[in-house]
Coordinates of C-alpha atoms in Angstrom, one line a residue:
Chain A
X1 CA 175.4 104.6 150.4
X2 CA 173.3 108.0 150.2
X3 CA 169.2 107.5 150.9
X4 CA 168.6 111.7 150.2
X5 CA 166.9 113.4 147.7
X6 CA 168.4 115.9 145.1
X7 CA 167.2 119.5 146.2
X8 CA 165.1 119.6 143.2
X9 CA 163.5 116.2 144.2
X10 CA 162.6 117.8 147.3
X11 CA 161.6 120.6 145.6
X12 CA 159.6 118.4 143.6
X13 CA 157.6 116.5 145.8
X14 CA 156.9 120.4 147.6
X15 CA 155.6 121.4 145.1
X16 CA 152.9 118.2 144.1
X17 CA 151.6 117.9 147.7
X18 CA 150.9 122.0 147.9
X19 CA 149.2 121.6 144.9
X20 CA 147.5 118.7 145.8
X21 CA 146.5 120.0 149.5
X22 CA 145.3 123.3 147.9
X23 CA 143.6 122.4 143.8
X24 CA 142.8 118.9 145.0
X25 CA 142.0 117.8 147.9
X26 CA 138.8 120.2 148.0
X27 CA 137.3 118.5 144.9
X28 CA 137.8 115.0 145.7
X29 CA 135.0 114.0 146.9
X30 CA 132.9 115.6 144.4
X31 CA 134.8 114.7 141.1
X32 CA 134.3 110.7 142.9
X33 CA 130.6 110.5 143.2
X34 CA 129.6 112.4 139.8
X35 CA 132.3 109.9 138.2
X36 CA 133.3 112.9 136.1
X37 CA 136.8 113.4 134.6
X38 CA 138.8 116.1 136.7
X39 CA 140.1 118.1 133.0
X40 CA 140.1 121.5 135.5
X41 CA 142.8 119.6 137.5
X42 CA 144.6 118.0 134.1
X43 CA 144.9 121.5 132.1
X44 CA 146.4 122.4 135.7
X45 CA 149.2 119.6 135.8
X46 CA 149.7 120.3 132.3
X47 CA 151.1 123.3 132.9
X48 CA 153.4 122.5 135.6
X49 CA 154.6 119.9 133.0
X50 CA 153.1 117.1 134.9
X51 CA 152.2 115.1 131.4
X52 CA 155.6 114.7 130.4
X53 CA 157.7 113.9 133.4
X54 CA 160.3 111.4 131.9
X55 CA 160.2 113.4 127.9
X56 CA 163.3 115.0 126.9
X57 CA 162.5 118.3 126.6
X58 CA 163.6 118.5 123.3
X59 CA 160.3 117.0 122.5
X60 CA 158.5 119.4 125.1
X61 CA 158.9 117.1 128.1
X62 CA 160.0 118.2 131.3
X63 CA 163.6 115.9 131.4
X64 CA 162.8 113.8 134.6
X65 CA 163.8 110.8 135.7
X66 CA 161.9 107.6 137.5
X67 CA 162.4 108.9 140.3
X68 CA 160.5 112.1 140.0
X69 CA 157.9 110.1 138.5
X70 CA 157.6 108.4 141.9
X71 CA 157.5 111.3 143.6
X72 CA 154.7 112.9 141.8
X73 CA 152.7 109.8 141.8
X74 CA 153.2 109.2 145.3
X75 CA 152.0 113.1 146.5
X76 CA 149.4 113.0 144.1
X77 CA 147.9 109.5 144.9
X78 CA 148.5 110.8 149.1
X79 CA 145.3 113.1 148.1
X80 CA 143.7 111.6 144.3
X81 CA 144.4 107.8 143.9
X82 CA 142.2 109.0 140.7
X83 CA 144.7 111.7 139.5
X84 CA 147.5 109.5 140.5
X85 CA 146.1 107.0 138.3
X86 CA 145.3 109.2 135.0
X87 CA 149.0 110.6 135.4
X88 CA 151.4 107.2 136.1
X89 CA 149.0 105.8 132.7
X90 CA 149.8 109.2 130.4
X91 CA 153.5 109.2 131.6
X92 CA 154.9 106.2 132.4
X93 CA 152.7 103.8 129.3
X94 CA 151.7 105.9 126.7
X95 CA 154.5 108.7 126.6
X96 CA 157.0 106.4 127.6
X97 CA 156.1 103.5 124.9
X98 CA 156.5 106.2 121.6
X99 CA 159.9 107.9 123.7
X100 CA 161.2 105.1 123.8
X101 CA 160.4 103.0 120.8
X102 CA 159.2 105.5 118.6
X103 CA 160.8 107.2 115.4
X104 CA 162.5 110.3 115.4
X105 CA 159.1 111.8 113.2
X106 CA 156.7 109.5 115.6
X107 CA 158.7 111.5 119.1
X108 CA 158.3 114.4 117.1
X109 CA 155.0 114.4 116.0
X110 CA 153.2 113.6 119.0
X111 CA 155.3 113.5 122.5
X112 CA 154.8 117.9 122.3
X113 CA 151.1 117.0 122.5
X114 CA 151.7 114.8 124.9
X115 CA 154.0 116.1 127.5
X116 CA 152.4 119.5 127.0
X117 CA 148.6 117.7 128.1
X118 CA 147.4 119.1 124.5
X119 CA 146.4 115.3 124.3
X120 CA 146.1 113.0 126.8
X121 CA 147.4 109.2 126.1
X122 CA 146.0 106.0 126.8
X123 CA 148.1 102.8 126.3
X124 CA 146.1 99.0 125.5
X125 CA 146.8 95.8 126.0
X126 CA 144.3 93.8 128.2
X127 CA 141.3 91.9 126.7
X128 CA 138.4 90.7 128.0
X129 CA 140.2 87.0 127.5
X130 CA 144.3 88.5 128.2
X131 CA 144.6 89.8 131.5
X132 CA 146.9 88.2 133.3
X133 CA 148.1 86.1 130.3
X134 CA 148.9 89.4 128.5
X135 CA 150.1 87.7 125.8
X136 CA 146.7 85.6 124.3
X137 CA 146.0 88.9 123.2
X138 CA 143.7 88.3 120.2
X139 CA 143.1 91.8 118.3
X140 CA 144.9 91.8 115.0
X141 CA 146.9 93.6 112.8
X142 CA 147.2 92.7 108.9
X143 CA 149.3 94.7 106.6
X144 CA 147.0 95.2 103.6
X145 CA 147.5 97.4 100.7
X146 CA 150.6 100.0 102.9
X147 CA 148.4 100.3 105.4
X148 CA 147.8 98.5 109.0
X149 CA 144.0 97.2 109.2
X150 CA 143.3 96.4 113.0
X151 CA 140.2 94.6 114.8
X152 CA 139.7 93.4 118.3
X153 CA 138.6 95.2 121.3
X154 CA 140.6 96.7 124.6
X155 CA 139.5 96.3 128.0
X156 CA 139.5 98.1 130.7
X157 CA 142.0 101.1 129.6
X158 CA 142.7 103.8 131.3
X159 CA 142.3 107.4 129.7
X160 CA 140.3 105.5 126.9
X161 CA 137.8 108.3 126.4
X162 CA 139.4 111.5 127.5
X163 CA 143.3 109.8 125.2
X164 CA 143.3 110.9 122.3
X165 CA 146.5 109.0 121.4
X166 CA 145.8 105.6 121.9
X167 CA 149.3 103.1 121.7
X168 CA 147.9 99.5 121.0
X169 CA 149.4 96.1 121.0
X170 CA 148.0 93.9 118.5
X171 CA 148.8 90.7 116.9
X172 CA 150.7 91.0 113.5
X173 CA 152.3 87.2 113.5
X174 CA 149.9 84.5 115.1
X175 CA 152.5 81.8 114.6
X176 CA 155.2 83.1 116.7
X177 CA 153.1 83.9 119.9
X178 CA 154.3 86.4 122.1
X179 CA 157.0 87.5 119.2
X180 CA 154.1 87.7 117.2
X181 CA 152.8 91.2 118.9
X182 CA 153.7 94.3 117.6
X183 CA 152.8 98.1 118.5
X184 CA 150.9 100.2 116.9
X185 CA 149.8 104.3 117.5
X186 CA 145.8 105.2 117.3
X187 CA 144.3 108.2 117.4
X188 CA 140.3 108.9 117.6
X189 CA 138.9 110.7 114.3
X190 CA 140.4 106.9 112.9
X191 CA 137.7 105.5 110.8
X192 CA 136.9 102.1 112.4
X193 CA 138.3 103.1 116.1
X194 CA 136.1 104.1 118.6
X195 CA 135.4 103.9 122.6
X196 CA 132.8 101.0 123.9
X197 CA 131.4 100.8 127.5
X198 CA 132.7 103.6 130.3
X199 CA 133.3 101.0 133.5
X200 CA 131.7 102.1 136.3
X201 CA 134.0 101.2 139.0
X202 CA 134.7 100.4 143.0
X203 CA 137.4 102.9 143.0
X204 CA 139.4 105.5 141.4
X205 CA 136.5 106.6 140.2
X206 CA 137.7 110.2 138.8
X207 CA 139.9 107.8 136.6
X208 CA 138.4 107.5 133.0
X209 CA 138.4 103.4 132.0
X210 CA 136.8 102.1 129.1
X211 CA 136.8 99.6 126.3
X212 CA 138.4 100.6 123.0
X213 CA 136.8 99.2 119.7
X214 CA 139.2 98.9 116.6
X215 CA 136.9 97.8 113.6
X216 CA 138.2 97.4 110.0
X217 CA 140.4 100.6 111.4
X218 CA 142.7 101.2 108.7
X219 CA 145.9 103.3 110.0
X220 CA 149.1 104.3 107.7
X221 CA 152.0 102.1 108.0
X222 CA 154.5 104.1 109.5
X223 CA 151.9 104.3 112.7
X224 CA 153.3 101.0 113.7
X225 CA 155.5 101.6 117.0
X226 CA 159.1 99.9 117.6
X227 CA 160.3 97.4 115.1
X228 CA 156.9 94.6 114.3
X229 CA 157.1 91.6 116.4
X230 CA 158.5 93.3 119.1
X231 CA 155.5 95.3 120.9
X232 CA 155.1 92.4 123.6
X233 CA 158.7 92.9 124.6
X234 CA 158.9 96.2 124.2
X235 CA 155.8 96.3 126.8
X236 CA 157.3 94.2 129.4
X237 CA 159.7 96.3 129.2
X238 CA 157.6 99.6 129.8
X239 CA 156.1 97.6 132.8
X240 CA 159.3 97.3 134.7
X241 CA 159.0 101.5 135.0
X242 CA 154.6 101.1 135.2
X243 CA 154.8 98.6 138.4
X244 CA 157.3 101.9 140.0
X245 CA 154.2 103.9 139.2
X246 CA 151.8 101.7 140.9
X247 CA 154.2 101.1 143.8
X248 CA 154.5 104.9 144.7
X249 CA 150.6 105.2 144.0
X250 CA 150.0 102.2 146.7
X251 CA 152.9 104.1 148.7
X252 CA 151.0 107.8 149.0
X253 CA 147.7 106.4 149.8
X254 CA 149.1 104.2 152.9
X255 CA 150.6 107.4 153.5
X256 CA 147.5 109.5 153.1
X257 CA 145.3 107.1 155.5
X258 CA 148.5 107.1 157.8
X259 CA 148.0 111.1 158.5
X260 CA 144.7 111.2 158.6
X261 CA 144.8 108.1 161.5
X262 CA 147.5 110.0 163.9
X263 CA 145.7 112.9 163.6
X264 CA 142.1 111.1 164.2
X265 CA 143.2 109.3 166.7
X266 CA 144.6 111.7 168.6
X267 CA 141.5 113.6 168.6
X268 CA 139.0 110.8 169.4
X269 CA 138.5 110.5 173.0
X270 CA 136.9 107.0 173.4
X271 CA 136.9 105.5 177.7
X272 CA 137.9 109.3 178.8
X273 CA 141.3 109.8 176.0
X274 CA 142.2 110.1 173.0
X275 CA 142.4 106.7 171.0
X276 CA 145.7 106.7 170.2
X277 CA 147.0 106.5 173.8
X278 CA 145.6 103.1 174.2
X279 CA 148.4 99.7 173.0
X280 CA 145.4 98.2 170.5
X281 CA 145.7 101.7 168.1
X282 CA 149.5 102.4 168.7
X283 CA 150.3 98.9 167.2
X284 CA 148.8 99.1 164.2
X285 CA 149.8 103.0 163.6
X286 CA 153.6 101.4 164.3
X287 CA 152.5 99.0 161.9
X288 CA 151.5 101.2 159.3
X289 CA 154.3 103.4 159.4
X290 CA 157.2 100.9 159.6
X291 CA 155.6 99.2 156.4
X292 CA 154.8 102.5 154.3
X293 CA 158.4 102.7 155.1
X294 CA 159.4 99.7 153.3
X295 CA 157.1 99.7 150.9
X296 CA 158.8 103.6 150.2
X297 CA 162.6 102.0 150.2
X298 CA 161.7 99.0 147.8
X299 CA 159.7 101.9 145.5
X300 CA 162.7 104.1 145.4
X301 CA 165.3 101.4 144.7
X302 CA 163.3 100.0 142.1
X303 CA 163.1 103.7 140.5
X304 CA 166.4 104.1 140.8
X305 CA 167.7 101.1 139.0
X306 CA 165.6 101.7 136.5
X307 CA 166.5 105.1 136.5
X308 CA 170.7 104.2 136.7
X309 CA 169.4 101.7 133.1
X310 CA 169.8 98.8 135.1
X311 CA 167.6 96.0 135.0
X312 CA 164.5 96.1 137.8
X313 CA 162.4 93.3 137.0
X314 CA 162.6 91.9 140.0
X315 CA 163.1 95.0 142.1
X316 CA 159.8 96.5 140.8
X317 CA 157.6 93.8 140.7
X318 CA 158.8 92.9 144.6
X319 CA 157.8 96.7 145.4
X320 CA 154.8 97.0 143.2
X321 CA 153.7 93.4 145.0
X322 CA 154.3 94.3 148.8
X323 CA 153.3 97.9 148.7
X324 CA 149.9 97.2 146.7
X325 CA 149.4 94.2 149.7
X326 CA 150.8 96.7 152.3
X327 CA 148.7 100.2 150.7
X328 CA 145.3 97.1 151.0
X329 CA 145.8 96.6 154.5
X330 CA 146.8 99.7 155.6
X331 CA 143.5 101.3 154.2
X332 CA 141.2 98.8 155.7
X333 CA 142.9 99.4 159.2
X334 CA 142.5 103.1 158.6
X335 CA 138.4 102.3 158.2
X336 CA 138.6 100.0 161.8
X337 CA 140.5 103.2 163.1
X338 CA 137.6 105.5 162.4
X339 CA 135.3 103.1 163.3
X340 CA 131.5 103.9 162.0
X341 CA 132.7 107.2 160.7
X342 CA 135.0 105.7 158.4
X343 CA 132.2 103.4 156.5
X344 CA 131.1 106.8 155.6
X345 CA 131.5 109.2 152.6
X346 CA 132.2 112.0 154.7
X347 CA 135.1 110.9 155.8
X348 CA 138.1 110.3 153.5
X349 CA 139.4 107.1 154.5
X350 CA 136.1 105.6 153.1
X351 CA 137.4 106.7 149.5
X352 CA 141.1 105.3 150.0
X353 CA 139.4 102.3 151.0
X354 CA 138.0 101.5 147.9
X355 CA 140.7 102.8 145.8
X356 CA 143.7 101.2 146.5
X357 CA 142.2 97.6 145.5
X358 CA 143.3 98.4 142.1
X359 CA 146.9 98.7 142.8
X360 CA 147.0 94.7 143.4
X361 CA 145.4 94.2 140.4
X362 CA 146.0 96.7 137.7
X363 CA 149.7 96.0 135.8
X364 CA 150.2 92.9 136.7
X365 CA 148.2 91.2 139.6
X366 CA 149.7 89.9 142.5
X367 CA 149.9 86.6 141.7
X368 CA 151.7 87.3 138.7
X369 CA 154.2 89.4 140.4
X370 CA 155.4 86.7 142.6
X371 CA 155.7 84.9 138.9
X372 CA 158.0 86.9 138.7
X373 CA 159.5 87.2 140.9
X374 CA 159.9 83.4 141.1
X375 CA 161.2 82.8 137.7
X376 CA 163.6 85.6 138.4
X377 CA 165.3 84.2 141.7
X378 CA 164.9 80.4 140.1
X379 CA 167.0 81.4 137.1
Chain B
X1 CA 163.8 147.1 135.2
X2 CA 165.5 145.3 138.5
X3 CA 163.0 143.8 140.1
X4 CA 164.4 143.5 143.4
X5 CA 163.0 141.1 145.8
X6 CA 163.9 140.9 149.4
X7 CA 162.8 137.1 150.9
X8 CA 163.6 135.5 154.5
X9 CA 163.3 131.8 154.9
X10 CA 160.8 131.1 157.4
X11 CA 159.4 127.6 159.6
X12 CA 156.8 125.9 157.4
X13 CA 153.8 127.7 159.2
X14 CA 152.1 123.7 160.1
X15 CA 155.4 123.4 162.0
X16 CA 155.3 122.5 165.1
X17 CA 157.3 124.8 167.2
X18 CA 159.1 124.1 170.2
X19 CA 161.5 126.5 172.3
X20 CA 165.1 125.9 171.9
X21 CA 167.1 125.0 175.5
X22 CA 168.1 128.7 176.2
X23 CA 165.2 129.8 176.1
X24 CA 165.6 132.8 173.1
X25 CA 165.0 130.8 170.2
X26 CA 162.9 127.5 168.4
X27 CA 164.0 124.4 167.8
X28 CA 165.2 124.3 164.4
X29 CA 165.9 120.7 164.5
X30 CA 163.3 119.1 162.5
X31 CA 161.4 122.0 161.3
X32 CA 160.6 122.4 157.8
X33 CA 161.7 125.6 156.0
X34 CA 160.0 127.7 153.5
X35 CA 159.5 130.9 152.2
X36 CA 157.9 133.5 153.9
X37 CA 154.4 133.1 152.4
X38 CA 154.5 136.8 152.1
X39 CA 157.5 137.2 150.4
X40 CA 155.5 134.3 147.7
X41 CA 153.3 137.2 147.3
X42 CA 155.8 139.2 146.6
X43 CA 157.7 137.2 144.2
X44 CA 154.8 137.1 142.4
X45 CA 154.1 140.5 141.4
X46 CA 157.7 140.5 140.6
X47 CA 157.5 137.8 138.0
X48 CA 154.0 139.3 137.1
X49 CA 155.6 142.7 136.3
X50 CA 158.2 141.3 134.2
X51 CA 156.2 139.5 132.5
X52 CA 153.4 142.8 132.3
X53 CA 156.0 145.5 130.8
X54 CA 157.6 142.6 128.6
X55 CA 160.9 143.1 130.2
X56 CA 163.2 143.2 133.1
X57 CA 165.0 141.6 135.8
X58 CA 163.8 139.6 139.0
X59 CA 166.6 139.1 141.2
X60 CA 165.7 138.1 144.7
X61 CA 167.9 138.6 147.8
X62 CA 167.9 136.8 151.1
X63 CA 170.1 136.9 154.1
X64 CA 170.4 133.9 156.3
X65 CA 172.1 130.3 156.6
X66 CA 173.2 128.1 154.4
X67 CA 169.9 126.3 154.7
X68 CA 168.5 130.0 153.2
X69 CA 169.9 129.0 149.8
X70 CA 167.3 126.2 149.6
X71 CA 164.5 129.1 149.4
X72 CA 166.6 130.7 147.0
X73 CA 166.2 127.9 145.0
X74 CA 162.4 127.7 145.0
X75 CA 162.0 131.4 143.9
X76 CA 164.2 130.8 141.2
X77 CA 162.2 127.5 140.6
X78 CA 159.0 129.9 140.5
X79 CA 161.2 132.1 137.6
X80 CA 163.0 134.5 139.0
X81 CA 166.4 135.3 137.0
X82 CA 169.1 135.1 139.8
X83 CA 169.6 135.3 143.8
X84 CA 171.9 137.1 146.2
X85 CA 172.7 134.6 149.2
X86 CA 174.2 137.3 152.0
X87 CA 175.7 134.7 154.7
X88 CA 177.8 135.9 157.4
X89 CA 178.5 134.2 161.0
X90 CA 178.0 137.6 161.9
X91 CA 174.7 137.9 161.0
X92 CA 171.2 137.3 163.2
X93 CA 168.5 137.0 159.9
X94 CA 165.7 138.0 162.6
X95 CA 167.4 141.4 163.7
X96 CA 165.2 144.0 161.3
X97 CA 168.2 146.9 161.2
X98 CA 170.8 144.7 160.9
X99 CA 169.0 143.0 158.1
X100 CA 167.6 146.1 156.7
X101 CA 170.8 147.6 157.0
X102 CA 172.3 144.5 155.9
X103 CA 170.2 144.5 152.4
X104 CA 170.7 148.2 151.2
X105 CA 174.1 147.5 151.4
X106 CA 173.3 145.0 148.6
X107 CA 171.0 146.7 147.0
X108 CA 172.8 149.8 146.7
X109 CA 175.6 147.4 145.2
X110 CA 173.2 146.1 142.9
X111 CA 171.6 149.0 141.5
X112 CA 167.5 149.0 141.3
X113 CA 164.5 150.3 139.8
X114 CA 161.8 148.1 142.5
X115 CA 161.8 146.7 145.5
X116 CA 159.5 143.9 146.5
X117 CA 159.1 142.6 150.1
X118 CA 156.7 140.7 152.4
X119 CA 154.9 142.9 155.2
X120 CA 156.0 140.6 157.8
X121 CA 158.4 137.5 158.4
X122 CA 156.6 134.5 159.8
X123 CA 157.2 133.9 162.8
X124 CA 159.4 136.9 164.0
X125 CA 156.3 139.0 162.3
X126 CA 158.4 142.5 163.0
X127 CA 156.9 144.6 160.0
X128 CA 160.1 146.5 160.2
X129 CA 162.4 145.4 157.0
X130 CA 161.0 146.6 154.4
X131 CA 159.8 149.9 156.1
X132 CA 163.2 150.5 157.2
X133 CA 165.3 149.2 154.4
X134 CA 163.2 151.9 151.9
X135 CA 164.4 154.6 154.7
X136 CA 167.8 153.5 154.5
X137 CA 167.7 153.6 150.8
X138 CA 165.7 157.1 150.8
X139 CA 162.7 155.8 148.5
X140 CA 159.0 156.4 149.0
X141 CA 157.7 153.2 150.7
X142 CA 154.3 151.5 150.8
X143 CA 153.3 148.9 153.0
X144 CA 150.1 146.1 153.2
X145 CA 149.8 146.4 149.1
X146 CA 147.0 143.9 148.4
X147 CA 147.2 145.7 144.1
X148 CA 149.8 146.8 142.5
X149 CA 150.4 148.6 138.6
X150 CA 153.3 149.1 137.7
X151 CA 154.7 151.2 134.9
X152 CA 158.0 152.1 133.7
X153 CA 158.1 155.4 135.7
X154 CA 155.4 154.8 139.0
X155 CA 153.2 153.1 140.8
X156 CA 149.7 153.0 141.7
X157 CA 149.4 151.0 144.9
X158 CA 146.3 149.7 147.1
X159 CA 146.1 149.0 150.6
X160 CA 143.4 148.3 152.9
X161 CA 142.6 150.6 156.0
X162 CA 139.5 151.2 157.8
X163 CA 136.6 150.3 156.2
X164 CA 137.8 151.5 153.0
X165 CA 141.0 151.1 150.1
X166 CA 143.8 153.7 150.2
X167 CA 144.8 154.5 146.6
X168 CA 148.2 155.9 146.4
X169 CA 150.2 156.5 143.8
X170 CA 154.7 157.3 143.9
X171 CA 157.2 157.7 141.3
X172 CA 160.1 154.9 141.0
X173 CA 162.1 153.4 142.3
X174 CA 159.8 152.7 145.6
X175 CA 159.6 149.7 148.2
X176 CA 156.4 147.8 148.7
X177 CA 155.8 145.3 151.1
X178 CA 152.9 142.6 150.0
X179 CA 150.1 141.5 152.0
X180 CA 148.0 138.1 151.3
X181 CA 145.6 139.0 148.9
X182 CA 148.0 141.2 146.4
X183 CA 148.0 138.1 144.0
X184 CA 147.6 134.1 143.7
X185 CA 151.5 133.0 143.4
X186 CA 152.5 130.1 141.0
X187 CA 153.4 126.8 141.8
X188 CA 157.1 125.7 139.9
X189 CA 156.6 124.2 137.2
X190 CA 159.2 121.2 137.1
X191 CA 160.7 122.9 133.9
X192 CA 161.4 125.7 136.5
X193 CA 163.0 123.2 139.2
X194 CA 165.2 121.9 136.2
X195 CA 166.5 125.3 135.4
X196 CA 166.6 126.7 139.1
X197 CA 170.3 124.8 139.5
X198 CA 171.5 126.5 136.6
X199 CA 170.7 130.0 137.6
X200 CA 173.4 132.5 139.4
X201 CA 173.3 132.3 142.5
X202 CA 175.8 134.8 144.2
X203 CA 177.2 134.0 148.0
X204 CA 178.2 137.3 149.7
X205 CA 179.2 137.9 152.7
X206 CA 180.1 141.4 155.3
X207 CA 183.1 141.3 153.9
X208 CA 182.1 141.2 150.3
X209 CA 179.1 145.0 151.2
X210 CA 182.2 146.8 152.8
X211 CA 181.2 145.9 156.5
X212 CA 183.8 145.1 159.4
X213 CA 183.3 143.4 162.2
X214 CA 182.9 146.8 164.3
X215 CA 180.3 148.3 162.0
X216 CA 178.1 145.0 162.0
X217 CA 178.3 144.5 166.0
X218 CA 176.8 148.2 166.3
X219 CA 173.5 148.3 163.9
X220 CA 173.4 144.7 166.3
X221 CA 170.8 144.2 169.3
X222 CA 169.1 147.3 169.1
X223 CA 166.5 144.8 170.0
X224 CA 166.9 141.8 171.5
X225 CA 164.6 139.0 172.4
X226 CA 164.6 138.3 176.3
X227 CA 162.3 135.1 176.1
X228 CA 161.0 133.4 173.9
X229 CA 157.3 131.4 175.2
X230 CA 154.6 129.3 173.6
X231 CA 151.1 131.2 174.0
X232 CA 149.1 129.3 176.6
X233 CA 146.9 126.1 174.9
X234 CA 143.6 127.1 173.5
X235 CA 140.7 125.8 176.1
X236 CA 138.4 123.6 175.2
X237 CA 135.5 125.3 173.3
X238 CA 132.0 124.0 173.2
X239 CA 129.8 122.4 170.5
X240 CA 126.1 122.3 171.1
X241 CA 124.2 120.0 169.0
X242 CA 119.9 119.5 168.9
X243 CA 117.1 121.5 168.4
X244 CA 117.5 125.7 169.2
X245 CA 115.6 126.0 172.1
X246 CA 117.7 123.4 173.5
X247 CA 120.7 124.5 172.3
X248 CA 120.0 127.8 173.8
X249 CA 119.5 126.0 177.2
X250 CA 122.4 124.7 176.7
X251 CA 124.7 127.9 175.5
X252 CA 123.7 129.7 178.8
X253 CA 124.2 127.4 181.0
X254 CA 127.8 127.3 179.9
X255 CA 128.5 131.2 179.6
X256 CA 127.1 131.4 183.4
X257 CA 128.4 128.0 185.3
X258 CA 132.0 127.6 183.1
X259 CA 133.2 131.3 181.7
X260 CA 131.5 133.8 183.8
X261 CA 130.0 135.9 181.1
X262 CA 126.4 136.0 182.5

């Protein structure tokens, strides 16, 4: 059994860590407060190949795997979860859907643009009435005169404003339920396709979340992505990868706050000594360190299985469930260790405390993860 | 143009340094090693020179133990074309004369138009390898460079001296040592990282360079480390807070009572 990363993976981690500390850390609060999308940083990430992580060099990507993807998301989120989430959604959902299920023509059309970061990608499944019950989506696509006509609206879509390419799921045959859902590639500027309300969020405020609306949006027949009726099944498979991304996002956040707590507790003096000397604080730190390691091991096992093209539904859900719940606890404890200072925006744990909560909700709530895991073990 | 960049792998500048039980080396058990930051500038300058000339080859050379290959791979990931790793149990990468001599042998074998080094190796901070190497090769050398313009047959180097900038023109081949401010080193891209393993990394030992054990031993030990000590703990500073009329009083009192300066 070998737990070590390859030399390339170590190099990738070091590169992303240095980039995040030097280029992102100084501007994190600025983007959070203004809710501006950090274009300048995203463009630099694009130059480094971080917007085409999984895509083969044949289509202009970096040709790396799921373990590398997890490393990158972990390291970005350790400094700024907003950027971690933007990169995760673009790579593991939008790009990967086209990469895994697209036709050769679709791949040649879209992947070089997405992988180079010339265009950002969004992925749209959730609707107002279809969150955890994802197969209950109502958006429709009807084939009329050789064109697909889409109607409906998608909620809480990451990169909805900034993304120029969107993979959208819609019902093509209502009678078939989940097997009557298909995926489509939409582009900004197509008639009848627009962005709705931008969400004003608790956390990850520098990531772009908005509604996508289709009103008699007519697209070429060839923009069907994957086989008709297989959109939802493909989406579930993609979410196994996506969940590893959210697990890595959670591990990164927890690691980030733990490092802040270690430093602070050695510096902060109360009752005549650094608070790290008190057992009450030591136990919190020891729990944090142990649970982060447990979550990290679950995350990289799931990434490894996925990389080996082995079934990883259960393991990805376990990693996502455990890591996200663990990270919520860790950030809460971090604010507690920082005390009054932790409650202010002058210290970075406040932002992590807000940012982390999306991890137990996005790409399947903790409740849905329980359901997935239970189904797998009772099979 | 053949551009040689000499790099050293050094302890991470963020690493917590502990002294080994023998008292003459650092304990490297938990140390993360990186490319000497001054040599990141040198690599970047080599790459930029190649890019601006539109031709050339950037070759990295390092003297060091097995782990030094990681530093060379990182440099290859930044974009260097190939690397030479000189590793031999006879060698000590912290001995400037020995390292410069070894490098000079390898560089002579390789051929060169331009040589770039860091101004100093972080950790040992001898500032010696670059100048000794230039001397051994019999070529001009400009140290502590903050701006460099290379054309096919000459170079113009800038460096900061007491209050002014000194500008030096020299024919090539020449050697330059890089100071902070020379450039902003690039991050290796994911593609660069993926390609690094496919680029040639040549392993050499003393025998390849035509040096016998006696010759190496003769070069060794011109400077010896007798003892290493950690610097004394920095005494606690004072933060004075409040209105200027109050803070001045506090400061004067502190200067009188605690420091004896006043």
